[in-house]
Amino acid sequence: MASDRKSVPNDLSAFWMPFTANRQFKKAPRMFVSADGMYYTTADGRKVLDGTAGLWCCNAGHNRPRITEAVQKQVTELDYAPAFQMGHPKAFELANALRDMAPEPFEHVFFTNSGSESVETALKIAIAYHRARGEGSRTRLIGRERGYHGVNFGGISVGGIVNNRRHFGTLLTGVDHLPHTHLPEKNAFTRGQPEHGAELADELEDIVALHGADTIAAVIVEPMAGSTGVLLPPKGYLERLREITKRHGILLIFDEVITGFGRLGSSFAAEHFNVMPDMITCAKGLTNGVIPMGAVLTTDAIHDAFMQGPEHMIELFHGYTYSGNPVASAAGLATLETYREEGLFENAASLAPYWEDAVHSLKGLPHVIDIRNMGLIGAIELEPIEGAPTKRAFQAFLDAYEKDLLIRTTGDIIALSPPLMISKGEIDELFGKLSEVLKNLE
Ligand code: PXG
């Protein structure tokens, strides 16, 4: 290191922070130094209620003993094993545990290290699957407006969040988008799934008519769109998407990076809505956010299409150095065990009505133009300040932090997704603080 470039204490300049207003943050940093249960502790010693499970990932809450111990033990026992042409028991155990947890058609698990990688993996499997079956012309990918599928090139191509796409060139070719399902004029303040909008799935028929089904590999959607600000599927919408994709031989991928692992009160949204896609992508809650890990769940039909040809040949030319990493696998196993042992998915399901009432109690507060909810997810949409979109919600985020509450905002929408271990008392605390914030918001 050059002597004139020595770091000084509290120098924040080197770390280029992700999805952050870097210059603003570094002028007034918000730092967490520890976490336990439902609370973070800030650098200045305040306990902050975690209204967002980190970034939708710490579904079991923080500092959970089983997970901590499993990680500590695994690091000393087997820190790393090559992921290609070698194995170790924990990755197989975790794949089995995931299969046991998932709805019936999902028999196989491909490990990744994040939601973004799970998406890339699923899109590649979709295209290669058709090719393996002699339908190599099926290469088109269909996403949806306002969809979030991570930040890699495939994900932003099928994704529909404008700012995540427009700075990054031409993206993948051969991609189309379904319309989003946000119809506030008809569905505002709906509790749970909205009544209107199932027919928006029929737009897929137009895309099929335009290009021909034999050019389309897959449709990818979030069963409930999280990052864009919590857009729930209209009643009947997912069923229609499933019916149309099936009829045309198009694979359906549910991106369950947010909806997986109990967020809606069941293992996956596929189970919650009883609509079975062909693949599920997940990450986040898989390891409670403790160690990065993601996964793609597939059916026998997809997996078996690859298991052809000479047995010494690699069947899928895809994978990551850390696919099924031992420490991540240990964290995943302990996380699934914690969910099961503590009945956390059941807790989320049984608290959902109380949560729903609490979220909708904010109706009528200044600037609130819509409220949406499902499972342990809530969204409060605020009227944007004219000429300064996102500013009002971001101010709410800053004010909430001052009141020792962590929320997330996207655009002018506040999104809430607490750890599934939350209690009624903590729900009251969360909404008590948030209503104070909203009452005083300019
Ligand atoms: N798909 C979906 C549906 C997601 O929600 C990803 C893919 C990408 O996952 P990784 O692990 O690569 O970040 C996500 C991630 C928010 C927020 O505040 C949401 C995500 C990430 C960070 C913040 O809404 N979703």
Coordinates of C-alpha atoms and ligand atoms in Angstrom, one line a residue:
M1 CA 0.0 0.0 0.0
A2 CA 1.4 3.4 -0.9
S3 CA 2.2 5.3 2.3
D4 CA 0.3 8.4 1.2
R5 CA -2.9 6.3 0.9
K6 CA -3.1 5.0 4.5
S7 CA -6.6 4.7 5.7
V8 CA -7.7 6.9 8.5
P9 CA -10.3 5.8 11.1
N10 CA -13.9 6.4 10.0
D11 CA -13.0 7.0 6.4
L12 CA -16.1 6.1 4.4
S13 CA -14.8 6.9 1.0
A14 CA -13.5 3.5 -0.3
F15 CA -16.8 1.6 0.0
W16 CA -19.0 2.3 -3.0
M17 CA -22.3 1.4 -1.5
P18 CA -24.9 -0.5 -3.5
F19 CA -28.3 1.1 -4.3
T20 CA -27.4 4.0 -2.0
A21 CA -27.2 7.7 -2.3
N22 CA -23.5 7.5 -1.5
R23 CA -22.8 11.2 -1.0
Q24 CA -25.8 11.9 1.1
F25 CA -25.2 8.7 3.2
K26 CA -21.6 9.6 3.9
K27 CA -22.5 13.0 5.2
A28 CA -24.9 11.5 7.8
P29 CA -24.1 7.8 8.0
R30 CA -26.6 5.3 9.5
M31 CA -24.7 2.4 10.9
F32 CA -25.9 -0.8 12.6
V33 CA -23.3 -2.5 14.8
S34 CA -25.2 -5.4 16.2
A35 CA -28.6 -7.2 16.0
D36 CA -30.7 -9.5 18.1
G37 CA -34.2 -10.9 17.6
M38 CA -36.4 -8.1 16.2
Y39 CA -33.9 -5.3 16.9
Y40 CA -30.8 -3.7 15.4
T41 CA -28.5 -1.6 17.5
T42 CA -27.1 1.5 16.0
A43 CA -23.5 2.9 16.4
D44 CA -24.9 5.4 18.9
G45 CA -26.5 2.7 21.0
R46 CA -30.2 2.9 19.9
K47 CA -32.4 -0.2 19.5
V48 CA -34.1 0.0 16.1
L49 CA -37.1 -2.2 15.4
D50 CA -36.5 -4.2 12.2
G51 CA -39.6 -3.6 10.1
T52 CA -38.0 -5.1 7.0
A53 CA -36.1 -8.3 8.0
G54 CA -32.9 -6.7 6.9
L55 CA -33.7 -6.6 3.1
W56 CA -36.5 -9.1 3.2
C57 CA -34.1 -11.8 4.2
C58 CA -33.8 -12.3 8.0
N59 CA -37.1 -14.1 8.3
A60 CA -36.2 -15.9 11.5
G61 CA -34.9 -12.6 13.1
H62 CA -31.4 -11.9 14.1
N63 CA -28.7 -13.7 16.0
R64 CA -30.5 -17.0 16.0
P65 CA -28.5 -19.6 18.1
R66 CA -29.0 -22.6 15.9
I67 CA -27.9 -20.8 12.8
T68 CA -24.9 -19.1 14.5
E69 CA -23.7 -22.4 16.0
A70 CA -24.1 -24.3 12.7
V71 CA -22.0 -21.7 10.8
Q72 CA -19.3 -21.7 13.5
K73 CA -19.1 -25.5 13.5
Q74 CA -19.0 -25.8 9.8
V75 CA -16.2 -23.3 9.3
T76 CA -14.0 -25.4 11.5
E77 CA -15.1 -28.8 10.1
L78 CA -15.1 -28.2 6.3
D79 CA -14.6 -24.6 5.2
Y80 CA -14.8 -25.2 1.5
A81 CA -15.0 -28.1 -0.9
P82 CA -14.7 -27.8 -4.7
A83 CA -18.2 -27.3 -6.2
F84 CA -17.5 -29.0 -9.5
Q85 CA -17.0 -32.8 -9.8
M86 CA -16.8 -33.0 -6.0
G87 CA -19.4 -33.0 -3.3
H88 CA -19.9 -32.7 0.4
P89 CA -22.8 -34.0 2.5
K90 CA -24.4 -30.8 3.6
A91 CA -25.2 -29.5 0.1
F92 CA -27.1 -32.8 -0.6
E93 CA -28.8 -32.6 2.8
L94 CA -29.9 -29.0 2.2
A95 CA -31.2 -29.9 -1.3
N96 CA -33.2 -32.7 0.2
A97 CA -34.6 -30.4 3.0
L98 CA -35.6 -27.8 0.4
R99 CA -37.3 -30.5 -1.7
D100 CA -39.2 -31.7 1.4
M101 CA -40.3 -28.2 2.2
A102 CA -41.3 -27.2 -1.3
P103 CA -44.6 -28.1 -3.0
E104 CA -44.7 -31.5 -4.7
P105 CA -43.5 -31.0 -8.2
F106 CA -40.2 -29.5 -7.1
E107 CA -37.7 -32.4 -7.0
H108 CA -34.3 -30.8 -7.8
V109 CA -32.3 -27.9 -6.5
F110 CA -29.5 -26.0 -8.3
F111 CA -27.5 -23.8 -5.8
T112 CA -26.4 -20.2 -6.5
N113 CA -25.2 -17.4 -4.2
S114 CA -28.0 -14.8 -4.6
G115 CA -31.3 -14.0 -6.0
S116 CA -29.8 -12.4 -9.1
E117 CA -27.8 -15.6 -9.8
S118 CA -30.9 -17.7 -9.3
V119 CA -32.6 -15.7 -11.9
E120 CA -29.8 -16.0 -14.4
T121 CA -29.6 -19.7 -13.7
A122 CA -33.4 -20.3 -14.2
L123 CA -33.4 -18.3 -17.5
K124 CA -30.4 -20.3 -18.8
I125 CA -32.0 -23.6 -17.7
A126 CA -35.2 -22.7 -19.5
I127 CA -33.5 -22.1 -22.8
A128 CA -31.2 -25.1 -22.5
Y129 CA -34.2 -27.3 -21.5
H130 CA -36.0 -26.6 -24.7
R131 CA -32.9 -27.1 -26.7
A132 CA -32.2 -30.4 -25.0
R133 CA -35.7 -31.5 -26.1
G134 CA -35.1 -30.5 -29.7
E135 CA -37.0 -27.2 -29.5
G136 CA -33.9 -24.9 -29.9
S137 CA -36.0 -22.2 -31.4
R138 CA -37.6 -21.4 -28.0
T139 CA -35.2 -18.7 -26.8
R140 CA -37.5 -15.7 -26.1
L141 CA -38.0 -14.6 -22.5
I142 CA -41.0 -12.8 -21.2
G143 CA -40.9 -10.7 -18.1
R144 CA -43.3 -8.0 -16.8
E145 CA -43.3 -4.3 -16.3
R146 CA -42.2 -3.2 -12.9
G147 CA -40.7 -6.7 -12.2
Y148 CA -37.5 -7.0 -10.2
H149 CA -35.3 -10.0 -11.0
G150 CA -32.0 -8.9 -9.6
V151 CA -29.3 -6.8 -11.3
N152 CA -27.5 -9.1 -13.7
F153 CA -28.0 -8.7 -17.4
G154 CA -30.6 -11.4 -17.8
G155 CA -32.5 -10.2 -14.8
I156 CA -32.6 -6.5 -15.8
S157 CA -33.6 -7.6 -19.3
V158 CA -36.7 -9.4 -18.2
G159 CA -37.1 -7.0 -15.3
G160 CA -39.2 -3.9 -15.6
I161 CA -37.9 -1.3 -13.2
V162 CA -36.9 1.5 -15.5
N163 CA -34.0 2.9 -13.6
N164 CA -32.4 -0.5 -13.2
R165 CA -32.3 -0.9 -17.0
R166 CA -31.9 2.3 -18.8
H167 CA -28.3 3.1 -17.9
F168 CA -27.0 -0.2 -19.1
G169 CA -27.2 -0.4 -22.8
T170 CA -29.1 -2.8 -25.0
L171 CA -29.5 -5.7 -22.6
L172 CA -30.6 -9.1 -23.9
T173 CA -32.4 -9.3 -27.2
G174 CA -35.6 -11.3 -27.6
V175 CA -37.3 -10.2 -24.5
D176 CA -40.9 -8.9 -24.1
H177 CA -42.8 -7.7 -21.1
L178 CA -46.3 -8.3 -19.9
P179 CA -48.1 -5.2 -18.5
H180 CA -47.9 -4.7 -14.7
T181 CA -50.9 -5.3 -12.6
H182 CA -51.1 -2.0 -10.6
L183 CA -54.6 -0.6 -11.1
P184 CA -55.0 1.9 -8.2
E185 CA -58.1 3.5 -9.7
K186 CA -59.9 0.2 -9.3
N187 CA -58.1 -1.6 -6.5
A188 CA -56.9 1.0 -4.0
F189 CA -57.0 0.0 -0.3
T190 CA -57.8 -3.6 -1.1
R191 CA -57.0 -6.1 1.6
G192 CA -55.1 -9.0 0.2
Q193 CA -55.5 -9.9 -3.5
P194 CA -57.3 -7.3 -5.6
E195 CA -60.5 -8.1 -7.6
H196 CA -59.5 -6.4 -10.8
G197 CA -56.8 -7.3 -13.3
A198 CA -56.8 -11.0 -14.0
E199 CA -57.4 -10.3 -17.7
L200 CA -53.9 -8.6 -17.8
A201 CA -52.5 -12.2 -18.0
D202 CA -54.3 -12.5 -21.4
E203 CA -51.7 -10.1 -22.9
L204 CA -49.5 -13.1 -23.1
E205 CA -51.7 -14.4 -25.8
D206 CA -50.9 -11.3 -27.9
I207 CA -47.2 -11.8 -27.3
V208 CA -47.5 -15.4 -28.4
A209 CA -49.5 -14.4 -31.5
L210 CA -46.9 -11.8 -32.4
H211 CA -43.8 -14.1 -32.1
G212 CA -45.2 -17.6 -32.2
A213 CA -45.2 -19.9 -29.2
D214 CA -42.3 -21.9 -30.8
T215 CA -39.9 -19.0 -30.1
I216 CA -40.8 -18.5 -26.5
A217 CA -38.8 -20.3 -23.7
A218 CA -40.2 -18.9 -20.5
V219 CA -42.3 -16.3 -18.7
I220 CA -40.8 -15.1 -15.4
V221 CA -42.8 -13.2 -12.8
E222 CA -42.7 -12.5 -9.1
P223 CA -46.0 -14.1 -7.8
M224 CA -46.1 -10.9 -5.7
A225 CA -44.0 -8.1 -7.0
G226 CA -41.9 -6.9 -4.0
S227 CA -39.2 -4.4 -4.9
T228 CA -41.4 -2.3 -7.1
G229 CA -43.6 -1.6 -4.0
V230 CA -45.7 -4.6 -3.3
L231 CA -48.1 -5.4 -6.1
L232 CA -50.3 -8.3 -5.4
P233 CA -51.6 -10.6 -8.1
P234 CA -55.2 -9.9 -9.0
K235 CA -57.5 -12.8 -8.2
G236 CA -57.3 -15.4 -11.0
Y237 CA -54.2 -13.7 -12.6
L238 CA -51.6 -16.4 -11.8
E239 CA -54.0 -19.2 -12.7
R240 CA -54.5 -17.6 -16.1
L241 CA -50.8 -17.2 -16.6
R242 CA -50.3 -20.8 -15.8
E243 CA -53.0 -22.0 -18.1
I244 CA -51.7 -19.9 -21.1
T245 CA -48.1 -20.9 -20.6
K246 CA -49.0 -24.6 -20.3
R247 CA -51.2 -24.5 -23.4
H248 CA -48.3 -23.1 -25.4
G249 CA -45.5 -25.2 -24.0
I250 CA -43.9 -22.2 -22.3
L251 CA -42.1 -22.6 -19.0
L252 CA -43.4 -20.5 -16.1
I253 CA -40.8 -19.3 -13.5
F254 CA -41.9 -17.8 -10.2
D255 CA -39.2 -15.5 -8.8
E256 CA -39.7 -16.2 -5.1
V257 CA -36.7 -14.4 -3.7
I258 CA -39.0 -12.4 -1.5
T259 CA -42.1 -14.6 -1.3
G260 CA -40.2 -17.8 -0.4
F261 CA -39.7 -19.0 3.2
G262 CA -42.8 -18.0 5.0
R263 CA -43.3 -14.4 4.0
L264 CA -46.9 -15.2 2.9
G265 CA -47.4 -17.8 5.7
S266 CA -46.4 -20.8 3.6
S267 CA -43.2 -22.3 2.2
F268 CA -43.5 -20.6 -1.1
A269 CA -46.1 -18.4 -2.9
A270 CA -46.7 -21.3 -5.3
E271 CA -48.2 -23.1 -2.3
H272 CA -50.0 -20.1 -1.0
F273 CA -51.7 -19.4 -4.3
N274 CA -51.8 -23.1 -5.3
V275 CA -50.4 -22.3 -8.7
M276 CA -47.4 -24.5 -9.6
P277 CA -44.8 -23.0 -11.9
D278 CA -42.1 -25.0 -13.6
M279 CA -39.2 -23.4 -11.7
I280 CA -38.9 -21.4 -8.5
T281 CA -36.0 -19.0 -7.8
C282 CA -35.2 -18.2 -4.3
A283 CA -32.4 -16.8 -2.0
K284 CA -32.6 -14.4 1.0
G285 CA -34.6 -16.4 3.6
L286 CA -32.9 -19.6 2.5
T287 CA -30.1 -18.8 4.9
N288 CA -31.8 -16.0 6.9
G289 CA -29.4 -13.6 5.2
V290 CA -26.5 -14.9 7.3
I291 CA -24.4 -16.3 4.5
P292 CA -25.2 -15.5 0.8
M293 CA -27.0 -18.3 -0.9
G294 CA -29.7 -18.8 -3.6
A295 CA -31.3 -21.8 -5.3
V296 CA -33.4 -22.8 -8.3
L297 CA -36.0 -25.4 -7.8
T298 CA -37.1 -27.5 -10.8
T299 CA -39.4 -30.3 -11.6
D300 CA -38.4 -33.8 -12.7
A301 CA -39.4 -33.0 -16.2
I302 CA -36.9 -30.2 -16.5
H303 CA -34.1 -32.0 -14.7
D304 CA -34.6 -35.2 -16.5
A305 CA -34.5 -33.6 -19.9
F306 CA -30.8 -32.9 -19.3
M307 CA -29.9 -36.4 -18.0
Q308 CA -29.3 -37.8 -21.4
G309 CA -26.2 -38.7 -23.4
P310 CA -23.0 -40.3 -22.2
E311 CA -22.8 -40.5 -18.4
H312 CA -19.3 -39.0 -18.2
M313 CA -20.5 -35.8 -19.9
I314 CA -21.4 -32.7 -17.9
E315 CA -25.1 -32.2 -18.5
L316 CA -25.4 -28.5 -17.7
F317 CA -22.5 -26.2 -18.4
H318 CA -23.4 -23.8 -15.6
G319 CA -22.4 -23.3 -12.0
Y320 CA -20.6 -21.1 -9.5
T321 CA -17.5 -21.6 -7.4
Y322 CA -19.7 -21.3 -4.3
S323 CA -22.7 -23.3 -5.5
G324 CA -23.6 -25.3 -2.4
N325 CA -20.8 -23.8 -0.3
P326 CA -20.5 -25.9 2.9
V327 CA -20.9 -22.9 5.3
A328 CA -23.8 -21.6 3.4
S329 CA -25.3 -25.1 3.3
A330 CA -24.9 -25.4 7.0
A331 CA -26.6 -22.0 7.5
G332 CA -29.4 -23.1 5.2
L333 CA -30.0 -26.3 7.0
A334 CA -30.1 -24.6 10.4
T335 CA -32.4 -21.9 9.0
L336 CA -34.9 -24.3 7.7
E337 CA -34.7 -26.2 11.0
T338 CA -35.3 -22.9 12.9
Y339 CA -38.4 -22.1 10.7
R340 CA -39.8 -25.6 11.4
E341 CA -38.9 -25.8 15.1
E342 CA -40.3 -22.4 15.9
G343 CA -43.3 -22.7 13.6
L344 CA -42.4 -19.4 12.0
F345 CA -44.4 -19.8 8.8
E346 CA -47.4 -20.7 11.0
N347 CA -46.8 -17.6 13.1
A348 CA -46.8 -15.5 10.0
A349 CA -50.0 -17.0 8.8
S350 CA -51.8 -16.7 12.1
L351 CA -50.6 -13.0 12.6
A352 CA -51.5 -12.0 9.0
P353 CA -55.1 -10.8 9.9
Y354 CA -53.8 -8.8 12.9
W355 CA -51.1 -7.4 10.6
E356 CA -53.6 -6.6 7.9
D357 CA -55.8 -4.5 10.3
A358 CA -52.7 -2.7 11.6
V359 CA -51.5 -1.8 8.1
H360 CA -54.9 -0.6 7.0
S361 CA -55.3 1.4 10.2
L362 CA -53.0 4.0 8.5
K363 CA -55.7 4.8 5.9
G364 CA -56.7 8.5 6.2
L365 CA -53.3 9.7 7.4
P366 CA -51.9 12.6 5.3
H367 CA -50.6 11.7 1.8
V368 CA -51.7 8.0 2.0
I369 CA -53.2 7.1 -1.4
D370 CA -53.1 3.3 -1.2
I371 CA -52.4 0.5 1.2
R372 CA -51.7 -3.1 0.2
N373 CA -51.0 -6.3 2.3
M374 CA -50.6 -10.0 2.2
G375 CA -49.0 -12.4 4.7
L376 CA -46.5 -10.4 6.7
I377 CA -46.0 -7.8 3.9
G378 CA -47.4 -4.3 3.9
A379 CA -47.1 -1.3 1.6
I380 CA -48.2 2.2 2.1
E381 CA -48.2 4.3 -1.0
L382 CA -47.8 8.1 -0.6
E383 CA -48.7 10.9 -2.9
P384 CA -45.5 12.1 -4.4
I385 CA -44.4 15.7 -3.9
E386 CA -44.9 17.5 -7.1
G387 CA -41.7 17.7 -9.1
A388 CA -39.8 15.6 -6.5
P389 CA -40.8 12.0 -6.7
T390 CA -39.4 9.6 -4.0
K391 CA -38.6 12.5 -1.7
R392 CA -41.6 12.2 0.6
A393 CA -41.2 8.5 1.2
F394 CA -37.5 8.8 1.7
Q395 CA -38.2 11.5 4.3
A396 CA -40.5 9.0 6.0
F397 CA -37.6 6.5 6.0
L398 CA -35.3 9.1 7.7
D399 CA -37.9 10.1 10.2
A400 CA -38.7 6.5 11.1
Y401 CA -35.0 5.8 11.6
E402 CA -35.0 8.7 14.1
K403 CA -37.9 7.1 15.9
D404 CA -36.0 3.8 16.1
L405 CA -37.9 2.0 13.3
L406 CA -36.4 0.5 10.1
I407 CA -38.6 0.7 7.0
R408 CA -37.9 0.4 3.3
T409 CA -39.0 2.8 0.6
T410 CA -39.1 2.4 -3.1
G411 CA -40.3 5.3 -5.1
D412 CA -43.0 6.8 -2.9
I413 CA -44.0 3.5 -1.4
I414 CA -43.2 2.3 2.1
A415 CA -42.7 -1.4 2.2
L416 CA -42.8 -3.5 5.4
S417 CA -41.7 -7.1 5.9
P418 CA -40.7 -7.8 9.5
P419 CA -39.0 -11.0 10.7
L420 CA -41.7 -13.7 11.0
M421 CA -41.0 -14.0 14.7
I422 CA -42.7 -10.7 15.3
S423 CA -45.3 -10.5 18.1
K424 CA -48.6 -8.5 18.3
G425 CA -46.9 -6.1 20.7
E426 CA -44.1 -5.4 18.2
I427 CA -46.7 -5.0 15.4
D428 CA -48.3 -2.3 17.6
E429 CA -44.9 -0.7 18.3
L430 CA -44.2 -0.7 14.5
F431 CA -47.4 0.9 13.5
G432 CA -47.5 3.3 16.4
K433 CA -44.2 4.7 15.3
L434 CA -45.1 4.7 11.6
S435 CA -48.3 6.6 12.2
E436 CA -46.4 9.2 14.2
V437 CA -44.0 9.6 11.2
L438 CA -46.9 9.9 8.7
K439 CA -48.8 12.4 10.8
N440 CA -45.9 14.7 10.9
L441 CA -44.7 14.2 7.3
E442 CA -44.7 17.3 5.0
Ligands
PXG1 N1 -35.6 -11.4 -7.5 C1 -36.4 -10.8 -6.7 C2 -37.9 -11.1 -6.8 C3 -35.9 -10.0 -5.6 O1 -36.7 -9.4 -4.8 C4 -33.7 -10.5 -6.5 C5 -34.2 -11.3 -7.4 C6 -32.2 -10.3 -6.4 O2 -31.7 -10.9 -5.3 P1 -30.1 -10.5 -4.9 O3 -29.9 -11.6 -3.8 O4 -29.3 -10.7 -6.0 O5 -30.2 -9.1 -4.4 C7 -34.5 -9.8 -5.5 C8 -33.9 -9.0 -4.5 C9 -36.2 -4.0 -1.6 C10 -35.1 -5.0 -2.0 O6 -36.0 -3.2 -0.8 C11 -35.4 -6.1 -2.7 C12 -34.4 -7.0 -3.2 C13 -33.1 -6.7 -2.8 C14 -32.7 -5.6 -2.1 C15 -33.8 -4.7 -1.7 O7 -37.3 -4.2 -2.2 N2 -34.8 -8.1 -3.9

